[in-house]
Short mmCIF file of C-alpha atoms and ligand atoms in Angstrom, two decimals:
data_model
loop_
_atom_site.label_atom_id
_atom_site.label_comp_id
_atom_site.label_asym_id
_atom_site.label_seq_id
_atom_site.Cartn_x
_atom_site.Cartn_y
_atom_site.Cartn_z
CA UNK A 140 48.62 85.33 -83.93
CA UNK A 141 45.84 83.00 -82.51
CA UNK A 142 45.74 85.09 -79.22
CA UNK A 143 44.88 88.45 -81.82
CA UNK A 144 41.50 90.06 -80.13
CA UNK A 145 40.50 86.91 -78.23
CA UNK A 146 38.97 87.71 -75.12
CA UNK A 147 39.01 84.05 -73.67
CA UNK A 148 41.81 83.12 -71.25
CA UNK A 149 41.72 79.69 -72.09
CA UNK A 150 42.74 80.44 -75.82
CA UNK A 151 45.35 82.69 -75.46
CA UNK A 152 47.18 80.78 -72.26
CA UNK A 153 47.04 77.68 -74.45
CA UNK A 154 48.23 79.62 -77.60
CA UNK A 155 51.12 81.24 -75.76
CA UNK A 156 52.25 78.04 -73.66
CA UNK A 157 52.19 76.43 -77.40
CA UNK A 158 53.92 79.20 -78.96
CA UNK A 159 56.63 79.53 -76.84
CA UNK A 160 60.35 78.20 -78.15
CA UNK A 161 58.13 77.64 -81.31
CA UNK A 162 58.37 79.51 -84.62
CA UNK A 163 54.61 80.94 -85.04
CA UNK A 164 54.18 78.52 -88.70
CA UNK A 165 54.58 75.25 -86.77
CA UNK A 166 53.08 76.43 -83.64
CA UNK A 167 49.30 77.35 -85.67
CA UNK A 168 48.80 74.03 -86.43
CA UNK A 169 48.91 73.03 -83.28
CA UNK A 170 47.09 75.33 -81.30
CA UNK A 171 44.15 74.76 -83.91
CA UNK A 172 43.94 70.88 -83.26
CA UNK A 173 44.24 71.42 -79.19
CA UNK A 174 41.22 73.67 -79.68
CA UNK A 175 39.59 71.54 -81.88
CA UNK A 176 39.61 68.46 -79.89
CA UNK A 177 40.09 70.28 -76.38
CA UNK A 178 37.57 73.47 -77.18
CA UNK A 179 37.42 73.90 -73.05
CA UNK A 180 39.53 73.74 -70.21
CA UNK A 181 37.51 71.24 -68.68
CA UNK A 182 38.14 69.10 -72.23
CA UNK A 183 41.88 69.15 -71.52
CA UNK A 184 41.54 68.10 -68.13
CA UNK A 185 39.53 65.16 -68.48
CA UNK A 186 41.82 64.20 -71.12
CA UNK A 187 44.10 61.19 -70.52
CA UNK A 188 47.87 62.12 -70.64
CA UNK A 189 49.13 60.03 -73.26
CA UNK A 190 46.07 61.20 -76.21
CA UNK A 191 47.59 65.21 -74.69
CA UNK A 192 51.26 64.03 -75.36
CA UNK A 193 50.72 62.62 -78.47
CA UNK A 194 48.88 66.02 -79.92
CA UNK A 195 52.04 68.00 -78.61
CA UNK A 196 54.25 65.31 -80.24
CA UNK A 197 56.89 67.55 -82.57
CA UNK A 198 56.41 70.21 -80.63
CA UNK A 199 59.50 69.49 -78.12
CA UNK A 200 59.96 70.74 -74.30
CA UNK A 201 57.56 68.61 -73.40
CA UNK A 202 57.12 70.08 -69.68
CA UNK A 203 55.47 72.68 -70.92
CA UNK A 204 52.68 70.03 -72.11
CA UNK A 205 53.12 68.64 -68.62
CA UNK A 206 52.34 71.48 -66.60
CA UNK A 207 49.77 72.54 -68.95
CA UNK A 208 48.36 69.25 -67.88
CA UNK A 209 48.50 70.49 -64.50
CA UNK A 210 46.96 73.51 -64.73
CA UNK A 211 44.15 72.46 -66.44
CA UNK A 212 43.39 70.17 -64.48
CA UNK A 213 43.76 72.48 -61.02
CA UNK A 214 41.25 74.84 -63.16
CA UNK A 215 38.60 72.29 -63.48
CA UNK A 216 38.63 70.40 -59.78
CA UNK A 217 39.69 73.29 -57.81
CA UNK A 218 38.11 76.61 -59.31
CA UNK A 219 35.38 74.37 -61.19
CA UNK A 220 36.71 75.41 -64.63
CA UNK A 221 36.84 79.02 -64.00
CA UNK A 222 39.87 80.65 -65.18
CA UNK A 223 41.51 83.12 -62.48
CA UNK A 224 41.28 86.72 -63.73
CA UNK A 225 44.13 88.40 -61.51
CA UNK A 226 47.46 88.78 -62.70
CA UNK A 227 48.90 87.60 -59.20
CA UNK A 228 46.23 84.25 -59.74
CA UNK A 229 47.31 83.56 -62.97
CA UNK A 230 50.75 83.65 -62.01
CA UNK A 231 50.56 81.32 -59.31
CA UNK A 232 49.37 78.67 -62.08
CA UNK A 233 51.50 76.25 -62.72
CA UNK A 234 53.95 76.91 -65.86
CA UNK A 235 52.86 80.23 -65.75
CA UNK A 236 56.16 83.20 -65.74
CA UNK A 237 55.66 87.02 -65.57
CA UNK A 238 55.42 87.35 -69.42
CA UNK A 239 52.38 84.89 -70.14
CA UNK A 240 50.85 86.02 -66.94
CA UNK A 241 50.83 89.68 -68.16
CA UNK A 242 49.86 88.59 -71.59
CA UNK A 243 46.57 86.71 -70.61
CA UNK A 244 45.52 89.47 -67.77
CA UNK A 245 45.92 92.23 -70.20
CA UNK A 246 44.78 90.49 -73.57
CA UNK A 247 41.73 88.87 -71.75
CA UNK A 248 41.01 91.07 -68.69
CA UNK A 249 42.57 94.80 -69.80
CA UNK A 250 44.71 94.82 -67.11
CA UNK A 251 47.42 97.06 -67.06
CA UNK A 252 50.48 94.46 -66.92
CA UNK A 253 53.48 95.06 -69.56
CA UNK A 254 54.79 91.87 -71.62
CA UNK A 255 59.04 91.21 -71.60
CA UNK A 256 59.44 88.77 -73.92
CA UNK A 257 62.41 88.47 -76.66
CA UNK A 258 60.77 91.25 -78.65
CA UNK A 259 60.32 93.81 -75.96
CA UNK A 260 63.69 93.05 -75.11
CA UNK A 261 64.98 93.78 -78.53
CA UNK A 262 62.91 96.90 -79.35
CA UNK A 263 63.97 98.64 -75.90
CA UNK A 264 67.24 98.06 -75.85
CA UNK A 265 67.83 99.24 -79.49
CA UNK A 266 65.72 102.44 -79.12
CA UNK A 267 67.04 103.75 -75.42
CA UNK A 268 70.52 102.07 -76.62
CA UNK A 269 70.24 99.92 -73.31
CA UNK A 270 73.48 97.53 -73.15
CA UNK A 271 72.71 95.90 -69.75
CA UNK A 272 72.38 91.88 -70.53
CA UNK A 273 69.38 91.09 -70.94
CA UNK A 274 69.52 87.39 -69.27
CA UNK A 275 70.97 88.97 -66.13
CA UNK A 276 68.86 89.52 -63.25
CA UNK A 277 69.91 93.64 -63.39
CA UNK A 278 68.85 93.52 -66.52
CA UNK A 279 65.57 91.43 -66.59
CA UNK A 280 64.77 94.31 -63.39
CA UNK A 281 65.59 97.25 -65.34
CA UNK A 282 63.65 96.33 -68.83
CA UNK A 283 60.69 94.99 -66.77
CA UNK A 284 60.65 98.67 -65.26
CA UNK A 285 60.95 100.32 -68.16
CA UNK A 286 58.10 98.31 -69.91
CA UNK A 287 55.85 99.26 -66.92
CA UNK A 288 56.59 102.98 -67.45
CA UNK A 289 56.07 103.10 -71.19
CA UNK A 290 52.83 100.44 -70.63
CA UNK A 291 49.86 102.52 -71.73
CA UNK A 292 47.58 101.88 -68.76
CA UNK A 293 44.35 102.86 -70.89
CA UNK A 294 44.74 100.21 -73.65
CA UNK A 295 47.45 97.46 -71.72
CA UNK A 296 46.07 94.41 -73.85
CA UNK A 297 46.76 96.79 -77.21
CA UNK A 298 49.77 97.61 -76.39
CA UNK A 299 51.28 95.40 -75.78
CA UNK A 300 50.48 93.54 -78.69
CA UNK A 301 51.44 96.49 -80.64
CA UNK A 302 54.63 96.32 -79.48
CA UNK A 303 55.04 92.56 -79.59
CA UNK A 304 53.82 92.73 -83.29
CA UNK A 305 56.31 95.72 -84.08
CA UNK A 306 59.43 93.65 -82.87
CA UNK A 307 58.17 90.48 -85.00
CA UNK A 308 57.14 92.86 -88.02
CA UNK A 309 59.69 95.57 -88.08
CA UNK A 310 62.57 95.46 -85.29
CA UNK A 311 63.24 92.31 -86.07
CA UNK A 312 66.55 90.31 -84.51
CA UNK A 313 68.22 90.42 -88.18
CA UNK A 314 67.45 92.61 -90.87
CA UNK A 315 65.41 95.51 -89.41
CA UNK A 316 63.45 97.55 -91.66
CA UNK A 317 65.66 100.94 -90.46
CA UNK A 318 65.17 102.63 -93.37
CA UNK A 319 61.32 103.01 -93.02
CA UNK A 320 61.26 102.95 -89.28
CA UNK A 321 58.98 105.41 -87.17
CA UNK A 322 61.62 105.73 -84.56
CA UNK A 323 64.70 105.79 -86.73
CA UNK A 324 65.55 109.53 -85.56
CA UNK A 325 65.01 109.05 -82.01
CA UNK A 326 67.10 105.32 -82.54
CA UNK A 327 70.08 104.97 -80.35
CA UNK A 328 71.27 101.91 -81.79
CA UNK A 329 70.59 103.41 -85.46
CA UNK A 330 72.17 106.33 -84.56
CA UNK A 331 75.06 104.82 -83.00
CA UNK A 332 75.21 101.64 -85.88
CA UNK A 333 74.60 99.30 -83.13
CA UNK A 334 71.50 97.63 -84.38
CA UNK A 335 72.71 94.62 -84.69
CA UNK A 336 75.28 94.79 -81.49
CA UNK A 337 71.74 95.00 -79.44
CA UNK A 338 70.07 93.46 -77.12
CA UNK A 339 72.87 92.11 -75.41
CA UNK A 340 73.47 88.84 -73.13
CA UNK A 341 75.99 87.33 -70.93
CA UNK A 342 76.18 83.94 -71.06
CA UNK A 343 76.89 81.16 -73.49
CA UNK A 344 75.03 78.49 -73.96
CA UNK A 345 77.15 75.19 -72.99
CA UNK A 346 76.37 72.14 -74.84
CA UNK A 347 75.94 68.49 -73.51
CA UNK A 348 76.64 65.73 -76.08
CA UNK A 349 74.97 62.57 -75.24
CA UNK A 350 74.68 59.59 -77.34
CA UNK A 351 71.58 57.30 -77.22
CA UNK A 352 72.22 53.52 -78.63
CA UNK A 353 68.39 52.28 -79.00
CA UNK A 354 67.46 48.50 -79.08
CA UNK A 355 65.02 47.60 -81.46
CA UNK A 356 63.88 44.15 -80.14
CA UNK A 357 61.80 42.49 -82.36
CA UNK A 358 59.42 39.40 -81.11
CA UNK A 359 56.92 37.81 -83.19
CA UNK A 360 55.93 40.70 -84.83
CA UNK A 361 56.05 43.07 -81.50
CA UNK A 362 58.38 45.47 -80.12
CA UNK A 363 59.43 46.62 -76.87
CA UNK A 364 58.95 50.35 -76.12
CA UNK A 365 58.65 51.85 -72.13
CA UNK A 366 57.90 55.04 -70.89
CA UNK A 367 60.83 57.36 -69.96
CA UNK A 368 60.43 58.64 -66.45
CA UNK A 369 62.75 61.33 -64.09
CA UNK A 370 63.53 64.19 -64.22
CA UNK A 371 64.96 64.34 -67.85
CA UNK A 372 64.44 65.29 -71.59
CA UNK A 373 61.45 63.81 -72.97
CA UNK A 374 60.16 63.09 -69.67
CA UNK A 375 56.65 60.88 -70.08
CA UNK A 376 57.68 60.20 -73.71
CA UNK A 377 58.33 56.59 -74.75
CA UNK A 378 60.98 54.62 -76.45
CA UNK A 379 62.96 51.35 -77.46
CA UNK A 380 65.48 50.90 -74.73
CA UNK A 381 68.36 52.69 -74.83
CA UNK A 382 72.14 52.53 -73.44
CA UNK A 383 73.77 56.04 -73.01
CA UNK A 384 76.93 56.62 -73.36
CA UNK A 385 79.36 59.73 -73.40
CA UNK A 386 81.13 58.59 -76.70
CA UNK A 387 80.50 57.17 -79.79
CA UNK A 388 80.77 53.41 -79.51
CA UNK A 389 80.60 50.27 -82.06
CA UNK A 390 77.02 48.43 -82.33
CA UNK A 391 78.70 45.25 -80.86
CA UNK A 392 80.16 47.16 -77.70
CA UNK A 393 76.57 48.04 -77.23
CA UNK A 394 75.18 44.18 -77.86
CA UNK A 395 77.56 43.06 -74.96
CA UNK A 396 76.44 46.06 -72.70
CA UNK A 397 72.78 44.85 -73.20
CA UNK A 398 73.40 41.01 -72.72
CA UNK A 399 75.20 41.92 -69.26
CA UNK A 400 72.35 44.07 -68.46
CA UNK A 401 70.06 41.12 -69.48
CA UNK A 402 68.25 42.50 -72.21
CA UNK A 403 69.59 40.08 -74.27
CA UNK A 404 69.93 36.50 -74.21
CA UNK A 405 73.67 35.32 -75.97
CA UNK A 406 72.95 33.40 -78.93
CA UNK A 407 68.98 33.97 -78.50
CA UNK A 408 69.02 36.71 -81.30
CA UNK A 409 70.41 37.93 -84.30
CA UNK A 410 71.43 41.58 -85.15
CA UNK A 411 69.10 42.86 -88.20
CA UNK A 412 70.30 46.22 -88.77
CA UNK A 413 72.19 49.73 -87.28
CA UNK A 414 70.65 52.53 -88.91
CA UNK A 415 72.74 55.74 -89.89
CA UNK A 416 73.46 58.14 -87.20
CA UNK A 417 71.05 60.67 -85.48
CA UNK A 418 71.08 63.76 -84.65
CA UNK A 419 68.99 66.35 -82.61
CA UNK A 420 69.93 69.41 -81.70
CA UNK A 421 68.10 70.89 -78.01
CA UNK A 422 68.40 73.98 -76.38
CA UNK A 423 71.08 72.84 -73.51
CA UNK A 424 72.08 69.13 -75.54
CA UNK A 425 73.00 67.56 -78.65
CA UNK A 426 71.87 63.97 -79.04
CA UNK A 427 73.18 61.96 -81.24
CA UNK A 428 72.47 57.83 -81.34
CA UNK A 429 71.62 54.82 -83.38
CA UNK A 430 69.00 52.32 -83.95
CA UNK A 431 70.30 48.75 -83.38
CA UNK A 432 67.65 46.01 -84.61
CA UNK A 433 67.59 42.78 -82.92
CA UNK A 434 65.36 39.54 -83.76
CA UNK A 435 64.55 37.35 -80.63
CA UNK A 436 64.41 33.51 -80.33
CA UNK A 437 62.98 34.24 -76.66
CA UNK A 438 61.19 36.85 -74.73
CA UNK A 439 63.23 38.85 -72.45
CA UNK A 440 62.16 40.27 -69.31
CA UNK A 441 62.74 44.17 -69.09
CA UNK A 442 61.39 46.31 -66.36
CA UNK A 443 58.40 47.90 -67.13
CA UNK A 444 58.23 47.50 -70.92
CA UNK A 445 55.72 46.62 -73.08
CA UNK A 446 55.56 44.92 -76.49
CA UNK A 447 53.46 46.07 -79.16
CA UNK A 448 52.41 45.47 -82.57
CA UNK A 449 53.47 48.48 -85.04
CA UNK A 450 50.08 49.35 -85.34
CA UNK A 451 49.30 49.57 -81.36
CA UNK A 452 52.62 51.97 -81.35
CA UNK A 453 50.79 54.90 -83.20
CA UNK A 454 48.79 55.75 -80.20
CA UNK A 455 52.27 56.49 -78.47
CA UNK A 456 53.98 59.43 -77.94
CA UNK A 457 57.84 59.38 -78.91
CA UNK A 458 60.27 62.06 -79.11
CA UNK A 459 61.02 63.68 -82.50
CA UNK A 460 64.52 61.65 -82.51
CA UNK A 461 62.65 58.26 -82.43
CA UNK A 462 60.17 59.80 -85.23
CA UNK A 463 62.59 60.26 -87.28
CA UNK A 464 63.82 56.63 -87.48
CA UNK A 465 59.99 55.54 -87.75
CA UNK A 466 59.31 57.48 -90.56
CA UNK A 467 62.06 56.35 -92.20
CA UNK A 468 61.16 52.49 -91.10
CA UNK A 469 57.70 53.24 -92.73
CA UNK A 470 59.14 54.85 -95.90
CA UNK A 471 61.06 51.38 -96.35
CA UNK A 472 58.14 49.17 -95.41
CA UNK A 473 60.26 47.20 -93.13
CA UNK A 474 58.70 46.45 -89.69
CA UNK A 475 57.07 49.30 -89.14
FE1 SF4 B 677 64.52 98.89 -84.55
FE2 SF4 B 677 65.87 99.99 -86.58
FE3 SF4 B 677 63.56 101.04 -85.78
FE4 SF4 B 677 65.71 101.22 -84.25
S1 SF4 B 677 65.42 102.13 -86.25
S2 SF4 B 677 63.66 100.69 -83.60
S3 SF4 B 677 66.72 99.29 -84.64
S4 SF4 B 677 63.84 99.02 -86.68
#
């Protein structure tokens, strides 16, 4: 792990903002191009947001880029780059919970603050044979307390890694290595064959399907992408236009939705192509959506787009979904 031994806040906040929701393979690369194009705090903030967004394009939940945004740039204007080195400062930060707030005062500053994240979780509940949800707020209490009490207030910053690095390595969420565990005879959950009944949680995850109909609009060799605004996935991100809908519908339904909405002019263009279907899978939603491509005889106007060339769109950030149909474009050496 990137934050392993480093001493600087600004590393290891930017290493665990990145490697949240992130499996640790994907989330290196990243972390080792922010630092090599933003080696400071003050290099992030004085970034402009749309060379930030592109970096942390692929890495999804894009408000955590936002707010790290945020806080960098509250760092450098109002504590001239300094870094705060309290827990209840770093907290405050924007983006900032309880667990990366303990993890930066105690990796960084020794301070004695215990980590709860998914692996604490896990390792408590199986050893004490706690079955109190873990995603309640009883249960959030109780494990935070317990993680304070076993928190070894000499050596906080090791740990807590330790322990972090002992769920990952050895207590892990399938497969544990039992056999050859240090705890095994002290294990309630080995002892009672509930390793794999532990940690437990309440609620299920309901899923939103929403389907996203793109327009491609092709003019003279440009195409019309905006940025998406509100509060909403992808947030900042930008994109063809798109008509949602709640159900699957025909490419022509969706033609006739965009020439009411004037986005197209009838009989000023001719349909290309509708690519396969789409799919992305998010934490809360499943999108799923098509590409329609449409030639133009004439220019329409659309609130705040822009056209580009293919070329000028690389600077862009897009969401992974539009990637996908990109990449494919480019594979094909159509437009794109
Ligand atoms: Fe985890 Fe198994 Fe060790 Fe218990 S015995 S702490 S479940 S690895």
């Amino acid at each position: 792990m990137p934050w392993k031994g480093e001493k600087d806040p600004y590393r290891i906040w930017l290493s665990e903002i990145i490697l949240q929701q992130t499996r640790v393979e994907q989330g290196l690369d990243y972390y080792h191009r922010f630092i090599e194009r933003f080696p400071t705090v003050g290099d992030l903030a004085a970034a402009p947001d749309t060379a930030v967004f592109k970096l942390w394009e692929g890495l999804g939940y894009y408000s955590r880029c936002r707010n790290l945004l945020a806080t960098a740039r509250y760092i450098a204007t109002e504590r001239k780059g300094v870094f705060p080195n309290t827990y209840e400062e770093i907290k405050a930060l924007k983006g900032i919970g309880p667990y990366t707030a303990a993890a930066i005062s105690s990796f960084a500053y020794n301070l004695p603050h215990a980590v709860v994240d998914g692996n604490v979780f896990r390792v408590l509940s199986r050893i004490f044979g706690i079955a109190k949800p873990i995603d309640s707020t009883e249960g959030k209490k109780y494990f935070t307390q317990l993680a304070d009490e076993l928190l070894d207030k000499k050596q906080p910053g090791l740990y807590n890694q330790a322990i972090m690095d002992f769920g990952a390595i050895v207590c892990k969420p399938a497969l544990p290595l039992c056999s050859s565990c240090v705890f095994n005879s002290q294990c309630e959950a080995y002892r009672q064959g509930k390793v794999n009944e532990w940690p437990v949680k309440e609620k299920k995850i309901s899923i939103r399907k929403r389907w996203f109909y793109y327009l491609v609009m092709e003019y003279k060799g440009t195409i019309a992408i905006r940025q998406r605004m509100g509060k909403d996935i992808w947030n900042q991100l930008y994109e063809f236009p798109v008509i949602e809908t709640s159900a699957e519908q025909e490419a022509t339904h969706i033609l006739t939705q965009a020439e009411k909405q004037d986005w197209l002019l009838p009989k000023k263009y001719i349909k290309v192509s509708v690519s396969p279907l789409f799919k992305q899978q998010l934490s809360h939603q499943l999108i799923a959506g098509q590409f329609i491509t449409v030639q133009l005889d004439k220019k329409p106007t659309i609130k705040d787009t822009v056209w580009l060339t293919a070329k000028e769109m690389t600077d862009y950030p897009f969401p992974k979904f539009i990637n996908q149909f990109l990449e494919g474009n480019k594979a094909q050496q159509s437009l794109f």
